[in-house]
Coordinates of C-alpha atoms in Angstrom, one line a residue:
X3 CA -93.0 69.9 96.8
X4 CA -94.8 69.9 93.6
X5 CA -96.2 73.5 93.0
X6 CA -99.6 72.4 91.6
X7 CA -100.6 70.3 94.5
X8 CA -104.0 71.5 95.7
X9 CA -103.6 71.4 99.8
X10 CA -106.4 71.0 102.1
X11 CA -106.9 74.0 104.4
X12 CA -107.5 73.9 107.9
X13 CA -111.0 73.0 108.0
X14 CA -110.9 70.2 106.3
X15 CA -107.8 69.0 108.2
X16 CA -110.1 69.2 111.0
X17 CA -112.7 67.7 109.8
X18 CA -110.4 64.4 108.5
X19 CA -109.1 64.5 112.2
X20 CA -112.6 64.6 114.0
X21 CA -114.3 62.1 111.4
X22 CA -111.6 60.0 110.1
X23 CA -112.4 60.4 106.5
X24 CA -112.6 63.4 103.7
X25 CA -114.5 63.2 100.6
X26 CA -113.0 65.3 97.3
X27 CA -113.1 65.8 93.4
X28 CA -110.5 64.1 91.7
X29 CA -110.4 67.0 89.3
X30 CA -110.4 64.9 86.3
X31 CA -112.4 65.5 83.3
X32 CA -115.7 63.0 82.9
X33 CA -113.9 61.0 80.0
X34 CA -111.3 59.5 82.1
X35 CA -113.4 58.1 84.9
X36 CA -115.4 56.9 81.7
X37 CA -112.7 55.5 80.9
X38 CA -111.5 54.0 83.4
X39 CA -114.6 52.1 84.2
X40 CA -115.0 50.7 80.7
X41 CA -111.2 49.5 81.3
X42 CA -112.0 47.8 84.8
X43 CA -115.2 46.2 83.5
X44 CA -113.6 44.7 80.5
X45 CA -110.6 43.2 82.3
X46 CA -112.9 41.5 85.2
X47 CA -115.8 40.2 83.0
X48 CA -113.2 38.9 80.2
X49 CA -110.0 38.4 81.5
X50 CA -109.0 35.0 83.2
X51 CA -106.1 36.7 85.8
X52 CA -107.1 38.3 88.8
X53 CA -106.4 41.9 88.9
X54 CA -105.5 42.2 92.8
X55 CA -102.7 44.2 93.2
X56 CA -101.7 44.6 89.5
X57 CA -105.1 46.9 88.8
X58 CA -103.1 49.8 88.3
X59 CA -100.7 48.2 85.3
X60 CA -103.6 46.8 83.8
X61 CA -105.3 50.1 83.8
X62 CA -103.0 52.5 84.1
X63 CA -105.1 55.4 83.6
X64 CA -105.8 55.0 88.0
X65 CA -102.2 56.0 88.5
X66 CA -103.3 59.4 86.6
X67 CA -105.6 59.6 89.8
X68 CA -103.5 59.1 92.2
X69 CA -101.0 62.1 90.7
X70 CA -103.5 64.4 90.1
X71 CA -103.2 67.6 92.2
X72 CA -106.2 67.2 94.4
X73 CA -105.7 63.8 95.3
X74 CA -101.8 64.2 95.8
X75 CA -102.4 67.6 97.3
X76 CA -104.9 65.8 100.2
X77 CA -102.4 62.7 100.8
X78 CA -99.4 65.3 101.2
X79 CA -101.5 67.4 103.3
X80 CA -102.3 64.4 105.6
X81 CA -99.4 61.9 105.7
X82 CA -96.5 64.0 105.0
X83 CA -94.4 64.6 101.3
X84 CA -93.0 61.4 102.0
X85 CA -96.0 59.6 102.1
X86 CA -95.8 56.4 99.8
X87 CA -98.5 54.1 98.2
X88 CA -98.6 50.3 99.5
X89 CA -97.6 47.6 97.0
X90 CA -102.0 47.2 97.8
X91 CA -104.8 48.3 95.5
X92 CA -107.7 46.4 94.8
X93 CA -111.1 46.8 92.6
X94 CA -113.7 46.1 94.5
X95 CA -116.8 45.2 91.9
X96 CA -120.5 44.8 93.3
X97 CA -122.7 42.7 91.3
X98 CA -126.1 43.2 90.7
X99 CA -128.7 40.9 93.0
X100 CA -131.3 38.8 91.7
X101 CA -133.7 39.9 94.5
X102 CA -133.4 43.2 95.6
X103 CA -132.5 44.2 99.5
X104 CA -132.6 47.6 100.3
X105 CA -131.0 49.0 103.5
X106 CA -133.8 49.8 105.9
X107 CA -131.4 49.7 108.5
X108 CA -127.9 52.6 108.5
X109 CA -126.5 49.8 110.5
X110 CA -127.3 46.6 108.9
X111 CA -124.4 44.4 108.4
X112 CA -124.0 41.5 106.5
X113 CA -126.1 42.1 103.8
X114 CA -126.9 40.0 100.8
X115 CA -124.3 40.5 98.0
X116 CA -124.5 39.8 94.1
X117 CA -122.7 37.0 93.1
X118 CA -119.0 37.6 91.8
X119 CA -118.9 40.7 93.8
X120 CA -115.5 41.3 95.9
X121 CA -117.0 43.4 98.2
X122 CA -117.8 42.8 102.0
X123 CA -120.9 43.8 103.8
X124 CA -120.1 44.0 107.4
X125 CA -118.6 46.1 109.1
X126 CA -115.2 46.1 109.6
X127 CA -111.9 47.5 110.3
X128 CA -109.4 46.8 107.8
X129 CA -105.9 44.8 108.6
X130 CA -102.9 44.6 106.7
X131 CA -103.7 40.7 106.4
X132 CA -101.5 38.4 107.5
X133 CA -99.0 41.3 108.5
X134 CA -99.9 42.0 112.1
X135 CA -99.4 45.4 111.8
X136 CA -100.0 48.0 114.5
X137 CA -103.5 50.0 115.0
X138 CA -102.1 53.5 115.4
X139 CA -104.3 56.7 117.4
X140 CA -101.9 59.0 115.5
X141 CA -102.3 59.4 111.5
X142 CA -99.5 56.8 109.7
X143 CA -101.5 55.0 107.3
X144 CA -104.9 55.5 105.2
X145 CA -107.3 53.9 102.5
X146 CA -108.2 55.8 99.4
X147 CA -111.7 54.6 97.6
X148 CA -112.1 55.8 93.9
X149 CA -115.2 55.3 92.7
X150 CA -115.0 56.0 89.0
X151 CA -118.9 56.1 87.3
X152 CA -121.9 57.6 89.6
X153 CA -122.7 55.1 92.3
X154 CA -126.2 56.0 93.6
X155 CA -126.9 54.4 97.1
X156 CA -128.9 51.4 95.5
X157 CA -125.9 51.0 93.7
X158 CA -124.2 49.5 96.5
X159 CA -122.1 52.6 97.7
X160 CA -119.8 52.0 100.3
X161 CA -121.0 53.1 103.7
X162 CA -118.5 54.6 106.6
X163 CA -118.5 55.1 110.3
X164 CA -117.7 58.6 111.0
X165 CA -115.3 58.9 113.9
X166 CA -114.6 55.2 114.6
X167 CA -110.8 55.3 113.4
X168 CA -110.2 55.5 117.0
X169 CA -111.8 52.4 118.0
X170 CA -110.6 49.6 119.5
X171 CA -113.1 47.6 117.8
X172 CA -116.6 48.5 116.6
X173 CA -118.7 47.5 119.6
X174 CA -120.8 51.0 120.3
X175 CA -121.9 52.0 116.9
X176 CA -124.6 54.5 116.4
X177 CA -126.7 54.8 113.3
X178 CA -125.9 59.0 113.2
X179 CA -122.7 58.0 112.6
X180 CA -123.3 56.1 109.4
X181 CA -122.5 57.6 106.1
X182 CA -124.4 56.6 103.2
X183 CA -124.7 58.5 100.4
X184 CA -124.9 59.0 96.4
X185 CA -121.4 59.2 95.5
X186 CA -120.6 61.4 92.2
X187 CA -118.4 60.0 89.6
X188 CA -114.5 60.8 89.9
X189 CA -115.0 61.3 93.8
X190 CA -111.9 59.8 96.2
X191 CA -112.4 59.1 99.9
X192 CA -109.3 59.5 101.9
X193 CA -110.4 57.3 105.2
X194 CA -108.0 56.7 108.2
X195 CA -106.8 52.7 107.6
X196 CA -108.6 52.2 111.3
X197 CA -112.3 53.8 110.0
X198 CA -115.3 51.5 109.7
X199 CA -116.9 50.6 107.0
X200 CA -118.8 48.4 104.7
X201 CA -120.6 47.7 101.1
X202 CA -124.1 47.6 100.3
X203 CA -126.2 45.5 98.5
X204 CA -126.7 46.7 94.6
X205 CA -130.0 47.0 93.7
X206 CA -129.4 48.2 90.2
X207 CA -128.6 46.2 86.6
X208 CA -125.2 47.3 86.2
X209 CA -122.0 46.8 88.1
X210 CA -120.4 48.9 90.7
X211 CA -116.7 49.6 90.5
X212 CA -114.6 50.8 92.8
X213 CA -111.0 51.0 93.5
X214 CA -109.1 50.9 96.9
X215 CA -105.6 51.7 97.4
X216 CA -103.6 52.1 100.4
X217 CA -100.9 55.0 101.7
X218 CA -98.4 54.9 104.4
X219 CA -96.4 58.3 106.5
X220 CA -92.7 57.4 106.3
X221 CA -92.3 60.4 108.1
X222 CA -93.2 62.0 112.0
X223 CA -94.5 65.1 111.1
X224 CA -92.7 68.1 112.1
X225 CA -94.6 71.0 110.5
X226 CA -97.9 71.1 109.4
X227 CA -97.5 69.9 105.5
X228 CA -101.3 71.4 104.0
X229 CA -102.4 75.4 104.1
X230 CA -102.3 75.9 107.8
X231 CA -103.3 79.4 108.7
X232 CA -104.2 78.7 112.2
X233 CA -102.6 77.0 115.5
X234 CA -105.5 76.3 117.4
X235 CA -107.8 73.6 117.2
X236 CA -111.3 74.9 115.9
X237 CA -114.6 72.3 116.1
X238 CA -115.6 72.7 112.6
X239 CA -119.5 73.3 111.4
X240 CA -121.7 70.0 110.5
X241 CA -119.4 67.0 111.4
X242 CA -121.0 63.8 111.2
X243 CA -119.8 62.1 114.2
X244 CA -122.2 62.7 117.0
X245 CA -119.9 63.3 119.4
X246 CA -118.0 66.1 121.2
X247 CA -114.2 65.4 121.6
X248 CA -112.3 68.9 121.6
X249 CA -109.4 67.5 123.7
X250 CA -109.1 64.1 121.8
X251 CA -109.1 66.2 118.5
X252 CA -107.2 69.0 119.5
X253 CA -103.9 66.2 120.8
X254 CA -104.2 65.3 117.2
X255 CA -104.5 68.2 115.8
X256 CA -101.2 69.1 117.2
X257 CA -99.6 66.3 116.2
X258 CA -100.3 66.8 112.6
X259 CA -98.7 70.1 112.9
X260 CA -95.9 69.0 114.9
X261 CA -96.4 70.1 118.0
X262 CA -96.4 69.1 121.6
X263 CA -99.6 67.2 122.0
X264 CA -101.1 68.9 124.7
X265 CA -100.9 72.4 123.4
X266 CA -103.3 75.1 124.0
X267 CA -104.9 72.2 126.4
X268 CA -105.3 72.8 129.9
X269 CA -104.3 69.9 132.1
X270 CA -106.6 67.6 134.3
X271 CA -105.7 67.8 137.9
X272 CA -103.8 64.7 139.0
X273 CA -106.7 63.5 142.1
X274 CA -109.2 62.7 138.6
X275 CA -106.4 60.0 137.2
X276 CA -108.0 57.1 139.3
X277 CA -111.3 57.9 138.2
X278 CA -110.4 58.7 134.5
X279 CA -108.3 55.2 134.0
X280 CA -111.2 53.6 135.9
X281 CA -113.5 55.3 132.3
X282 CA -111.1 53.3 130.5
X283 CA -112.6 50.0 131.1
X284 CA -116.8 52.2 129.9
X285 CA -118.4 51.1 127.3
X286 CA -119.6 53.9 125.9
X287 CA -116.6 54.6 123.1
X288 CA -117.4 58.8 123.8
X289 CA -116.5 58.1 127.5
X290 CA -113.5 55.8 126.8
X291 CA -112.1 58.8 124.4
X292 CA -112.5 61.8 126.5
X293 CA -111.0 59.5 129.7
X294 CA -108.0 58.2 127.2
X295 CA -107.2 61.8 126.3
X296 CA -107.6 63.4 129.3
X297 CA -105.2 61.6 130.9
X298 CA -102.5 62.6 128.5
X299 CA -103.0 66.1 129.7
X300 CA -101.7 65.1 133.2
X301 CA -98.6 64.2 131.8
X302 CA -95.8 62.6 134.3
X303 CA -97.9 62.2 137.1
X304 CA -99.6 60.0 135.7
X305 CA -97.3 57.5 134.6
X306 CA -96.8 55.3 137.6
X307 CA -100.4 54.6 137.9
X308 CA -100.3 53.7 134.0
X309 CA -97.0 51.7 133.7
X310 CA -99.1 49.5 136.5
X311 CA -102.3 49.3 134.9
X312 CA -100.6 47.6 131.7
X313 CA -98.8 45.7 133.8
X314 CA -102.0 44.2 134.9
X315 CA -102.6 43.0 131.3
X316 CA -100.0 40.6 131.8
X317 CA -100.3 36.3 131.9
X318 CA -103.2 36.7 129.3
X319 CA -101.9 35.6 126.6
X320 CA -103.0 38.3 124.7
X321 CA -99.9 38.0 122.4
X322 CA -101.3 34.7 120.9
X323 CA -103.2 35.3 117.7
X324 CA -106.8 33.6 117.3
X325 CA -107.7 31.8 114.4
X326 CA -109.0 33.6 111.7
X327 CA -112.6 31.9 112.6
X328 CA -112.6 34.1 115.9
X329 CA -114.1 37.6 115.9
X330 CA -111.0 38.3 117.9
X331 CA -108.8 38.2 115.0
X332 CA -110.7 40.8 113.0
X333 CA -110.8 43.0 116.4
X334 CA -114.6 42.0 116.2
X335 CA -114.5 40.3 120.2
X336 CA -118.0 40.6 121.9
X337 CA -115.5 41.5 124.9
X338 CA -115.2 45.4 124.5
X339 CA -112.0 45.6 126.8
X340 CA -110.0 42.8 124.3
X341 CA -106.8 44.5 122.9
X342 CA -104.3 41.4 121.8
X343 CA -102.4 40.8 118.8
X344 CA -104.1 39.1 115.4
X345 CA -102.5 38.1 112.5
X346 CA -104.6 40.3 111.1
X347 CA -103.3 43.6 113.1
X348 CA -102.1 44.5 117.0
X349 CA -105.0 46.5 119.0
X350 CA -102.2 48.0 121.9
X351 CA -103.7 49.1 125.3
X352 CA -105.1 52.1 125.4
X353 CA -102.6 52.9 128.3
X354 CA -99.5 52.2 125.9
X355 CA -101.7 54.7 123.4
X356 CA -101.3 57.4 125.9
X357 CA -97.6 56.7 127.4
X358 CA -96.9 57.1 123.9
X359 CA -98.9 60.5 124.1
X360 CA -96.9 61.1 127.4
X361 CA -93.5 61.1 125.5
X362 CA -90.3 61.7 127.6
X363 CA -91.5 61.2 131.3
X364 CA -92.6 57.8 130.0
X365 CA -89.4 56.4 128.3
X366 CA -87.5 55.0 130.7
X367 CA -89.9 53.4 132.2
X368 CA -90.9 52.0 128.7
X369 CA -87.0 50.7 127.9
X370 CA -87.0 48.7 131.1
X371 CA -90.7 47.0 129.9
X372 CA -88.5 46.0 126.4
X373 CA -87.5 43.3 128.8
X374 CA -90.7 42.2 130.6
X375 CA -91.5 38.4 130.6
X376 CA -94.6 38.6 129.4
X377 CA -94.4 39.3 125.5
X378 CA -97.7 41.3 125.4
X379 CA -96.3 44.1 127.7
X380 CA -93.0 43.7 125.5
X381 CA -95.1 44.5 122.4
X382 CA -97.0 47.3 124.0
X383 CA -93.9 49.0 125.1
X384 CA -92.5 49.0 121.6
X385 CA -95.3 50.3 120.6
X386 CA -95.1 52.9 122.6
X387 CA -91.5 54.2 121.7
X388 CA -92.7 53.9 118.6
X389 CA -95.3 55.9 118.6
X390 CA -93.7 58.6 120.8
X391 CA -91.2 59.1 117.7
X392 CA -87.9 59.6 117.1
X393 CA -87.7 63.4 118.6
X394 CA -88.4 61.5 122.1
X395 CA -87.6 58.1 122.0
X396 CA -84.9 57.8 119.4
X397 CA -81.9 57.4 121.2
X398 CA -83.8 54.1 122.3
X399 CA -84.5 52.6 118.8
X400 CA -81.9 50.0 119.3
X401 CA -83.5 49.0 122.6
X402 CA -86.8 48.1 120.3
X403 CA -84.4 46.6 118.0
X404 CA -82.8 44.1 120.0
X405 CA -86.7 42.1 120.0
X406 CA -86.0 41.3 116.5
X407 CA -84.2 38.5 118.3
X408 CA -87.5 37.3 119.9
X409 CA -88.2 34.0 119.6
X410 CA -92.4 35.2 118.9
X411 CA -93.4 35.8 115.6
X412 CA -95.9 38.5 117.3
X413 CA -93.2 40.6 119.2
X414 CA -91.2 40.5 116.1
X415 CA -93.7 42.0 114.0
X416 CA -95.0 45.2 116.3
X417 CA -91.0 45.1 117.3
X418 CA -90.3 46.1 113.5
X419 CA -93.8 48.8 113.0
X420 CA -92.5 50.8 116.1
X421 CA -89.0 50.4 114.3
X422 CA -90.7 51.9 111.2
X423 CA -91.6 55.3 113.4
X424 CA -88.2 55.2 114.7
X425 CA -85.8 55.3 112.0
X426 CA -82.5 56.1 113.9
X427 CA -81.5 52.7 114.6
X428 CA -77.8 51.8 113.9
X429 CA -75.9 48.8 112.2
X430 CA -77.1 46.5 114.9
X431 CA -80.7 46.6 114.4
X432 CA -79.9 46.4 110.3
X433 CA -78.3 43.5 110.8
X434 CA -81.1 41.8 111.8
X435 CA -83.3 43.2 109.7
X436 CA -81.0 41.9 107.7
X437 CA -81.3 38.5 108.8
X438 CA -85.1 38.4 108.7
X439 CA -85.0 39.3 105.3
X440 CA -82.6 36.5 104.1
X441 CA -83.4 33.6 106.4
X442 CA -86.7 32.2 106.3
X443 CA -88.4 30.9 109.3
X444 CA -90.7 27.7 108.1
X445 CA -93.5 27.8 110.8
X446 CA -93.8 31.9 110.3
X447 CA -94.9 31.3 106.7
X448 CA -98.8 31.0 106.4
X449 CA -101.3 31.2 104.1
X450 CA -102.4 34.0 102.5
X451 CA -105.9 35.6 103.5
X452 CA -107.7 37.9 101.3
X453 CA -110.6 38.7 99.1
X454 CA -112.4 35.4 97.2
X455 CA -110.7 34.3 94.4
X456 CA -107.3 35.5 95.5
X457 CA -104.7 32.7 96.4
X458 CA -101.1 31.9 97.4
X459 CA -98.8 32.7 100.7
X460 CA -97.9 35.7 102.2
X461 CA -93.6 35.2 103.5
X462 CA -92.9 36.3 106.6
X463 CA -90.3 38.9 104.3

């Protein structure tokens, strides 16, 4: 590890776990970020190629961001030394309106935007797009906003919902939970990928720039990887969510450090497990949580009555991805109990969420549901495994490997994310990668989606 790095401590590990997000100084000196903006301005008012994903060669000065010891330190203290930026960074410019529209309203979405500005005003929940990939409860990937110039709140700052990286979709939203703020120049926000959040309208005469870039774990964590003084989980002072969830933040609390999840927890007794899955199905989010989590504590009792429940889930078609003119592909559904599989990214059950959680009493039953008719409780079973991690399900990563054969697009995809968290698969399951790599499937190549004025095709590869 670099010596240099500037770690989080405890507390704000905590408070990244409980509200899904930290704010913190990039450290560098006011004539960079000056810099840097001048740099991004230039190249998007003047230059006819669109930056996308190339921001950081056209401005390379970002990069100096992303390696500076604070903002290193944070990402090593969260996802692990291993930790690796996504081929994805974007600048995400608001223009200035010709009629102004305040926010009157924390939860106002869908605002009016300036024109030219890549920037999106409802909420929302990212998605790898076009990729499918899995929604994870445990900590694997993250987005990282840089705002480089001060960006007042009538600037268009971007707003966040504190504690919503653990919902399904963003159905029971509370204005106390919104998060909208000045934001000082050189300040990076480290979000969970699965937080919500939104731009504002900007009300000023200048431009608002703002870069995003994306991090993925490559590693389970085995230790805890920032200044960790302390075992226990400790309810920090002031956190914005509004609600109480010491047993959902203590499970992963512990898995950040590497230990068993239900640590320092003291189990439900097994006669509440019909009325806690029953909470499952609330709509209050609070309710869903603390019923989700509480379940885990109970451990192998437990997982009959689960394995069932997801069985129920079955002949749904939940595996079949919605057009992207649904507001079931962006996880948006009016339908709070909709978890299926989008183009756009795989919501799992909550009950594969907390077999996962479960670990080794929950494996074999798991294996055997590799080979379920229905590909939606295939997919939630990989997902499972793969979430339960190599220390507990890796003699089984072959098992998950074998659905690279699938003939569904879907079950391929979540098949090779669990495969991702499992990385002690053998020449078998390379071999197909392998094949998937080199041999194009025509019908699995679609267009690509992104942010206006970006075009071509995403490859299955």
């Amino acid at each position: 590890m670099t010596t240099n790095l500037k770690l989080l401590n405890d507390d704000q590990v905590r408070r990244f776990v409980a509200d899904g997000f930290i704010m913190l100084d990039s450290g560098l000196p006011g004539s960079h970020h000056e810099t840097v903006t001048r740099e991004l301005a230039y190249a998007l008012a003047h230059e006819p190629v669109m930056l996308g994903d190339n921001v950081v060669p056209r401005v390379p000065m970002l990069q100096e961001v992303l390696e500076s010891p604070a903002v290193k330190g944070a990402m090593v203290s969260l996802f692990g030394e291993g930790f690796v930026w996504a081929p994805h960074r974007f600048p995400h410019n608001s223009e200035p309106l010709d009629e102004s529209c305040e926010v009157a309203d924390p939860l106002a979405s869908q605002l009016p935007m300036g024109k030219g500005s890549i920037a999106g005003s409802g909420w929302h929940q990212d998605g790898h797009s076009r990729a499918g990939r899995s929604r994870w409860h445990t900590f694997r990937a993250c987005n990282v906003f840089y705002f480089p110039h001060d960006t007042p709140k009538e600037m268009g700052v971007t707003r966040l919902l504190a504690g919503t990286h653990l919902y399904a979709n963003l159905y029971d939203i509370v204005a106390e939970q919104v998060v909208f703020q000045d934001i000082p120049a050189g300040t990076v926000i480290i979000a969970d990928f699965d937080v919500g959040h939104a731009a504002t309208p900007n009300n000023t005469d200048i431009t608002r720039y703002m870069v995003k870039f994306v991090a993925l774990r490559t590693q389970n964590p085995v230790a805890p990887t920032w200044d960790n003084t302390e075992s226990t989980w400790k309810t920090p002072d002031d956190l914005i969510t509004p609600f109480e969830l010491p047993t959902v933040w203590t499970i992963q609390w512990n898995w950040l450090r590497g230990a068993p999840r239900s640590e320092h927890i003291d189990a439900k007794e097994v006669a509440a497990l019909h009325g806690l899955l029953n909470n499952l199905s609330d709509r209050d989010q609070s309710t869903r949580l603390k019923s989700l989590y509480d379940v885990i504590t109970i451990g192998a009792p437990a997982v009959d009555d689960l394995i069932k429940t997801l069985c129920e889930t079955a002949g749904m078609d939940r595996h079949i991805s919605p057009p992207p003119t649904e507001p079931g592909f962006a996880a948006q559904s009016r339908d709070h109990l909709e978890r299926r599989f989008s183009q756009r990214q795989f919501v799992p059950e909550d009950t594969a969420i907390v077999l996962a959680a479960i670990g080794a009493p929950a494996v074999p039953y798991l294996v055997e549901l590799l080979g379920h008719e229905d590909p939606w409780i295939r997919m939630n079973a990989a997902y499972a495994l793969g979430d339960a991690g190599p220390e507990v399900a890796g003699n089984e990563a072959d098992r998950v490997g074998e659905l690279l054969d699938d003939p569904l697009e879907s079950v391929v995809r979540v098949a090779a994310d669990a495969l991702c968290c499992l990385p002690t698969f053998g020449p078998q399951t390379i071999a197909r990668i392998h094949r998937h790599l080199v041999e194009a499937i025509p019908e699995w190549q679609i267009p690509a989606m992104g942010e206006p004025k970006v075009s071509g095709n995403w490859t299955f590869q």
